C-alpha positions as CSV (number, residue, x, y, z in Angstrom):
1,X,23.9,3.4,14.4
2,X,20.4,4.3,13.4
3,X,19.0,7.7,13.3
4,X,15.3,8.8,12.7
5,X,14.1,11.9,11.5
6,X,10.4,12.9,9.9
7,X,9.9,14.8,6.8
8,X,7.3,15.7,5.0
9,X,5.8,15.5,0.9
10,X,4.0,17.6,-0.6
11,X,1.2,16.5,-2.1
12,X,-0.3,17.2,-6.0
13,X,-3.3,17.7,-4.6
14,X,-5.2,17.8,-1.4
15,X,-5.4,13.7,-0.2
16,X,-8.6,12.5,0.9
17,X,-11.0,9.5,2.0
18,X,-14.1,8.8,4.1
19,X,-11.7,9.6,7.4
20,X,-10.1,12.7,7.0
21,X,-7.9,14.5,4.1
22,X,-4.3,16.0,3.8
23,X,-2.2,18.0,2.1
24,X,1.1,16.7,2.7
25,X,2.8,12.8,3.4
26,X,4.4,13.2,7.2
27,X,6.7,10.2,7.2
28,X,9.6,8.6,8.7
29,X,12.8,8.1,7.5
30,X,15.3,5.6,8.9
31,X,18.7,5.7,7.9
32,X,22.0,3.0,9.4
33,X,25.3,3.3,9.2
34,X,27.5,0.9,9.4
35,X,31.0,-0.7,8.3
36,X,31.2,2.9,5.3
37,X,27.5,2.3,4.4
38,X,24.2,4.3,4.7
39,X,21.6,2.4,3.8
40,X,17.7,3.8,4.2
41,X,14.1,2.9,4.9
42,X,10.9,4.5,5.1
43,X,7.6,4.3,7.0
44,X,4.2,6.5,7.0
45,X,2.5,6.2,10.9
46,X,-1.2,5.2,10.2
47,X,-4.0,6.3,13.2
48,X,-6.0,3.9,12.1
49,X,-3.5,1.0,13.7
50,X,-3.0,3.1,16.8
51,X,0.4,4.7,15.5
52,X,1.6,8.2,15.5
53,X,5.0,9.8,14.2
54,X,6.1,9.8,18.0
55,X,5.1,6.2,19.0
56,X,7.1,5.0,15.9
57,X,10.1,7.2,16.8
58,X,10.4,6.3,19.9
59,X,9.6,2.5,19.4
60,X,12.8,2.9,16.4
61,X,14.9,5.0,18.5
62,X,14.3,1.7,21.7
63,X,16.2,-0.4,19.5
64,X,19.8,-1.1,19.9
65,X,22.7,-0.7,16.7
66,X,24.4,-4.0,15.5
67,X,20.4,-5.2,15.5
68,X,20.4,-8.0,12.4
69,X,17.2,-8.1,10.2
70,X,16.3,-11.7,11.6
71,X,16.8,-9.6,15.0
72,X,14.2,-7.3,14.6
73,X,11.9,-9.5,13.6
74,X,11.0,-10.7,17.0
75,X,12.1,-6.8,19.0
76,X,9.3,-4.9,16.9
77,X,6.0,-6.5,16.1
78,X,5.0,-6.0,12.1
79,X,3.4,-1.8,11.8
80,X,5.5,1.3,10.7
81,X,8.2,1.5,12.5
82,X,9.5,-2.1,11.8
83,X,9.6,-1.6,8.7
84,X,11.2,1.4,8.4
85,X,14.2,-0.5,9.4
86,X,13.9,-3.6,8.1
87,X,13.7,-1.9,5.4
88,X,17.2,0.2,5.6
89,X,18.5,-3.3,6.6
90,X,18.2,-5.1,3.6
91,X,19.4,-1.8,1.8
92,X,22.0,-2.0,4.5
93,X,22.7,-5.6,3.2
94,X,22.9,-4.8,-0.5
95,X,25.1,-2.3,-0.3
96,X,27.7,-4.4,1.7
97,X,28.2,-7.0,-0.4
98,X,26.8,-5.1,-4.2
99,X,24.0,-7.4,-4.8
100,X,20.6,-6.3,-5.0
101,X,17.7,-7.1,-2.9
102,X,16.0,-8.7,-5.5
103,X,19.2,-11.0,-5.4
104,X,19.3,-11.2,-2.0
105,X,16.1,-12.5,-2.0
106,X,15.9,-14.6,-4.0
107,X,13.4,-13.0,-6.6
108,X,13.5,-12.7,-10.3
109,X,14.6,-9.4,-11.8
110,X,12.2,-7.2,-11.3
111,X,9.9,-5.6,-14.3
112,X,8.1,-2.5,-14.8
113,X,4.8,-2.6,-13.0
114,X,1.1,-0.9,-14.3
115,X,-0.3,0.8,-11.1
116,X,-3.6,1.6,-10.0
117,X,-4.0,6.0,-9.3
118,X,-6.5,7.4,-6.7
119,X,-8.8,9.5,-7.1
120,X,-9.5,11.1,-3.7
121,X,-13.0,11.7,-2.2
122,X,-14.9,15.0,-3.9
123,X,-18.2,15.9,-5.0
124,X,-19.6,13.8,-7.8
125,X,-19.5,16.2,-10.2
126,X,-15.0,17.3,-9.2
127,X,-14.7,13.5,-9.3
128,X,-16.4,13.5,-12.7
129,X,-13.7,16.0,-14.1
130,X,-10.9,14.3,-12.4
131,X,-11.1,10.8,-13.7
132,X,-11.5,12.7,-17.3
133,X,-8.3,14.3,-16.5
134,X,-6.8,10.9,-15.7
135,X,-8.4,8.5,-17.9
136,X,-5.5,7.4,-19.8
137,X,-4.5,5.6,-16.4
138,X,-5.5,1.7,-17.2
139,X,-6.7,1.2,-13.1
140,X,-8.6,3.8,-11.1
141,X,-9.1,3.4,-7.5
142,X,-11.5,5.3,-6.2
143,X,-12.7,6.0,-2.4
144,X,-15.2,5.8,-1.3
145,X,-17.9,4.9,2.3
146,X,-20.5,7.3,2.1
147,X,-24.1,7.5,1.8
148,X,-23.5,8.6,-2.0
149,X,-21.3,6.3,-3.1
150,X,-23.3,5.8,-6.4
151,X,-23.7,8.9,-7.5
152,X,-19.8,9.2,-7.2
153,X,-18.7,6.2,-9.2
154,X,-21.0,6.7,-11.5
155,X,-19.7,10.4,-12.1
156,X,-15.8,8.5,-12.5
157,X,-16.9,5.8,-15.2
158,X,-18.7,8.7,-17.3
159,X,-15.2,10.3,-17.1
160,X,-13.3,7.7,-17.9
161,X,-15.2,5.0,-19.7
162,X,-12.5,3.3,-20.7
163,X,-10.2,2.7,-17.6
164,X,-10.9,-0.5,-14.9
165,X,-12.3,0.7,-11.5
166,X,-11.0,-0.7,-8.2
167,X,-13.4,0.7,-5.3
168,X,-12.0,1.5,-1.5
169,X,-14.4,1.8,1.1
170,X,-12.2,2.0,3.3
171,X,-14.2,0.1,6.0
172,X,-17.0,2.6,5.7
173,X,-19.7,-0.3,4.3
174,X,-21.3,-2.3,5.5
175,X,-22.3,-6.3,4.2
176,X,-25.8,-4.9,3.8
177,X,-24.4,-2.4,2.0
178,X,-21.9,-4.3,-0.5
179,X,-25.0,-6.5,-1.6
180,X,-27.5,-3.8,-2.3
181,X,-24.3,-2.0,-4.2
182,X,-23.3,-5.0,-5.9
183,X,-25.2,-5.3,-8.6
184,X,-24.3,-1.5,-9.8
185,X,-20.3,-2.1,-8.8
186,X,-20.8,-5.4,-11.7
187,X,-22.5,-3.5,-14.1
188,X,-20.8,0.0,-13.7
189,X,-17.2,-2.8,-14.0
190,X,-15.9,-2.3,-10.8
191,X,-13.0,-5.4,-10.8
192,X,-12.9,-5.1,-6.6
193,X,-13.8,-4.2,-3.3
194,X,-11.4,-3.2,-0.8
195,X,-12.6,-3.2,2.9
196,X,-16.5,-2.9,2.5
197,X,-17.3,-3.5,6.3
198,X,-15.0,-2.7,9.2
199,X,-12.6,-5.1,10.6
200,X,-13.8,-6.2,13.8
201,X,-17.6,-6.7,11.5
202,X,-16.4,-8.4,8.9
203,X,-17.6,-11.8,10.0
204,X,-21.0,-10.1,8.3
205,X,-19.0,-11.5,4.8
206,X,-19.2,-15.7,5.8
207,X,-21.4,-17.1,3.0
208,X,-22.4,-13.5,1.9
209,X,-22.1,-13.4,-2.9
210,X,-19.4,-11.5,-3.8
211,X,-20.0,-11.4,-7.7
212,X,-17.4,-8.4,-7.3
213,X,-14.5,-9.8,-5.3
214,X,-13.8,-8.3,-2.0
215,X,-9.8,-7.5,-1.1
216,X,-9.3,-7.6,2.5
217,X,-6.8,-4.2,3.9
218,X,-7.9,-3.3,7.6
219,X,-8.0,-6.6,8.3
220,X,-4.6,-8.2,7.0
221,X,-1.3,-7.3,8.6
222,X,0.9,-10.5,8.5
223,X,0.7,-14.2,8.8
224,X,-0.8,-14.1,11.4
225,X,-4.2,-12.5,9.6
226,X,-4.6,-15.0,7.5
227,X,-6.9,-17.6,9.2
228,X,-9.0,-14.4,10.3
229,X,-9.5,-14.0,6.1
230,X,-11.0,-17.4,5.4
231,X,-14.8,-17.6,3.6
232,X,-14.6,-13.3,4.1
233,X,-12.4,-11.9,1.4
234,X,-11.0,-13.0,-1.8
235,X,-7.4,-11.1,-2.2
236,X,-5.5,-9.8,0.7
237,X,-3.9,-6.3,0.4
238,X,0.4,-6.4,1.2
239,X,1.2,-3.2,3.1
240,X,4.6,-2.7,4.4
241,X,3.7,-0.7,7.3
242,X,1.2,-3.3,7.8
243,X,3.6,-6.1,7.7
244,X,6.7,-4.6,9.4
245,X,8.4,-4.6,6.4
246,X,9.8,-6.4,2.5
247,X,10.9,-9.5,5.0
248,X,6.9,-10.1,6.4
249,X,5.8,-8.9,2.9
250,X,7.3,-11.7,1.2
251,X,6.2,-13.9,3.4
252,X,2.9,-13.1,3.6
253,X,2.5,-12.7,-0.3
254,X,3.1,-16.0,-0.8
255,X,1.4,-17.5,2.2
256,X,-1.7,-15.7,0.9
257,X,-1.1,-17.4,-2.7
258,X,-0.9,-20.9,-1.1
259,X,-3.8,-20.2,1.1
260,X,-5.8,-19.1,-1.8
261,X,-6.1,-15.7,-1.9
262,X,-5.1,-13.3,-4.5
263,X,-2.5,-10.3,-4.0
264,X,-2.6,-6.9,-4.0
265,X,0.2,-5.0,-3.2
266,X,-0.9,-1.1,-2.2
267,X,0.4,1.4,-0.2
268,X,0.0,4.3,2.5
269,X,0.7,7.5,0.2
270,X,5.2,7.7,0.5
271,X,8.2,8.5,-1.3
272,X,9.4,6.3,-4.3
273,X,11.7,5.5,-1.3
274,X,8.7,3.5,0.5
275,X,7.7,1.8,-3.1
276,X,11.0,0.7,-3.7
277,X,10.8,-2.6,-1.4
278,X,7.3,-3.1,-1.7
279,X,7.5,-3.3,-6.0
280,X,10.2,-6.1,-5.4
281,X,6.7,-7.3,-3.5
282,X,4.6,-6.2,-6.3
283,X,6.0,-8.5,-8.8
284,X,3.1,-11.0,-10.1
285,X,0.8,-9.6,-8.0
286,X,-2.9,-9.4,-9.4
287,X,-3.6,-6.0,-8.3
288,X,-1.0,-3.2,-7.7
289,X,-1.5,-0.1,-5.7
290,X,2.0,1.7,-5.4
291,X,0.9,5.2,-6.7
292,X,2.5,7.5,-3.8
293,X,5.1,9.0,-5.6
294,X,2.6,9.9,-8.3
295,X,0.8,11.4,-6.0
296,X,3.4,13.7,-5.0
297,X,4.4,17.3,-5.7
298,X,8.1,16.8,-5.3
299,X,9.4,13.0,-4.5
300,X,13.5,12.0,-3.7
301,X,16.2,12.4,-5.9
302,X,16.5,9.5,-7.5
303,X,12.6,8.5,-8.0
304,X,11.3,6.2,-9.4
305,X,10.8,6.2,-13.3
306,X,6.8,6.5,-14.2
307,X,5.7,6.0,-17.9
308,X,3.5,4.1,-19.8
309,X,5.4,0.2,-19.0
310,X,4.3,1.3,-15.4
311,X,7.0,1.9,-12.5
312,X,10.3,1.2,-12.8
313,X,12.7,-0.5,-10.0
314,X,13.9,2.1,-8.0
315,X,18.0,3.1,-9.3
316,X,20.5,1.2,-6.4
317,X,21.2,5.0,-6.0
318,X,17.6,5.2,-4.1
319,X,17.5,2.1,-2.4
320,X,18.2,-1.5,-3.2
């Protein structure tokens, strides 16, 4: 039996990007009960991809009972619905066999990972103050994509002079804006820029000098996206809510590397249940951006542990 239900996790602070602001993470959780075992998965529907809580719930509720993970890949397209069910089926297999997911997937034992920490969009003064508070973090991710981006970036660098900075423009720039800003990004030590231009307009990146690496996010969903990234991007952002689960995320990660792209493993704003499978994909990634649980005021029990070594693998009582 597959059950799906909505849950809300309050954020420690309002989270703002160029598209809007939120004060809670609204997620859909899946529970699969079979043969005396209970397994779970989580997804975050994203309006940018035409998803809503209701539409994703309907996709999941239409699935027949007893579906295998292989059958699921054909039954649903890449996206949030398939993600939650796919991850729950991996969890179910681990519980049935007593073998952790990392072993079932033929992976090495997962290690703690240093993750980026996101500063949401605000005034330059507020972002500088937040950067000072978080200056102990090795990697800070900045949400930009407005006409006042340089003032914000300069402010964050003043607040956190030693942190690595990555920038997410959320499709808010043009190729010309990227080129104009690139020398300043280099000067300020920015390590990469995520999706500077709208996904439908990224042909403008072909032949463009990219002194700061450009990472595809909205332009990269699953393996079918990879041919369209050639010549435009240096990295691919693998998110399970885009790939449609752990199964495709692992395949996309390996295919992206084979295509000469570095890999960033990212997330929507969700709980530790969503980060647990992504943590396996992120092993060996060039950049890890799995800070969802760090942004919450309250997480699931047991939460994923985060300390100076980074974000640790999930307790099997949570997932996997």
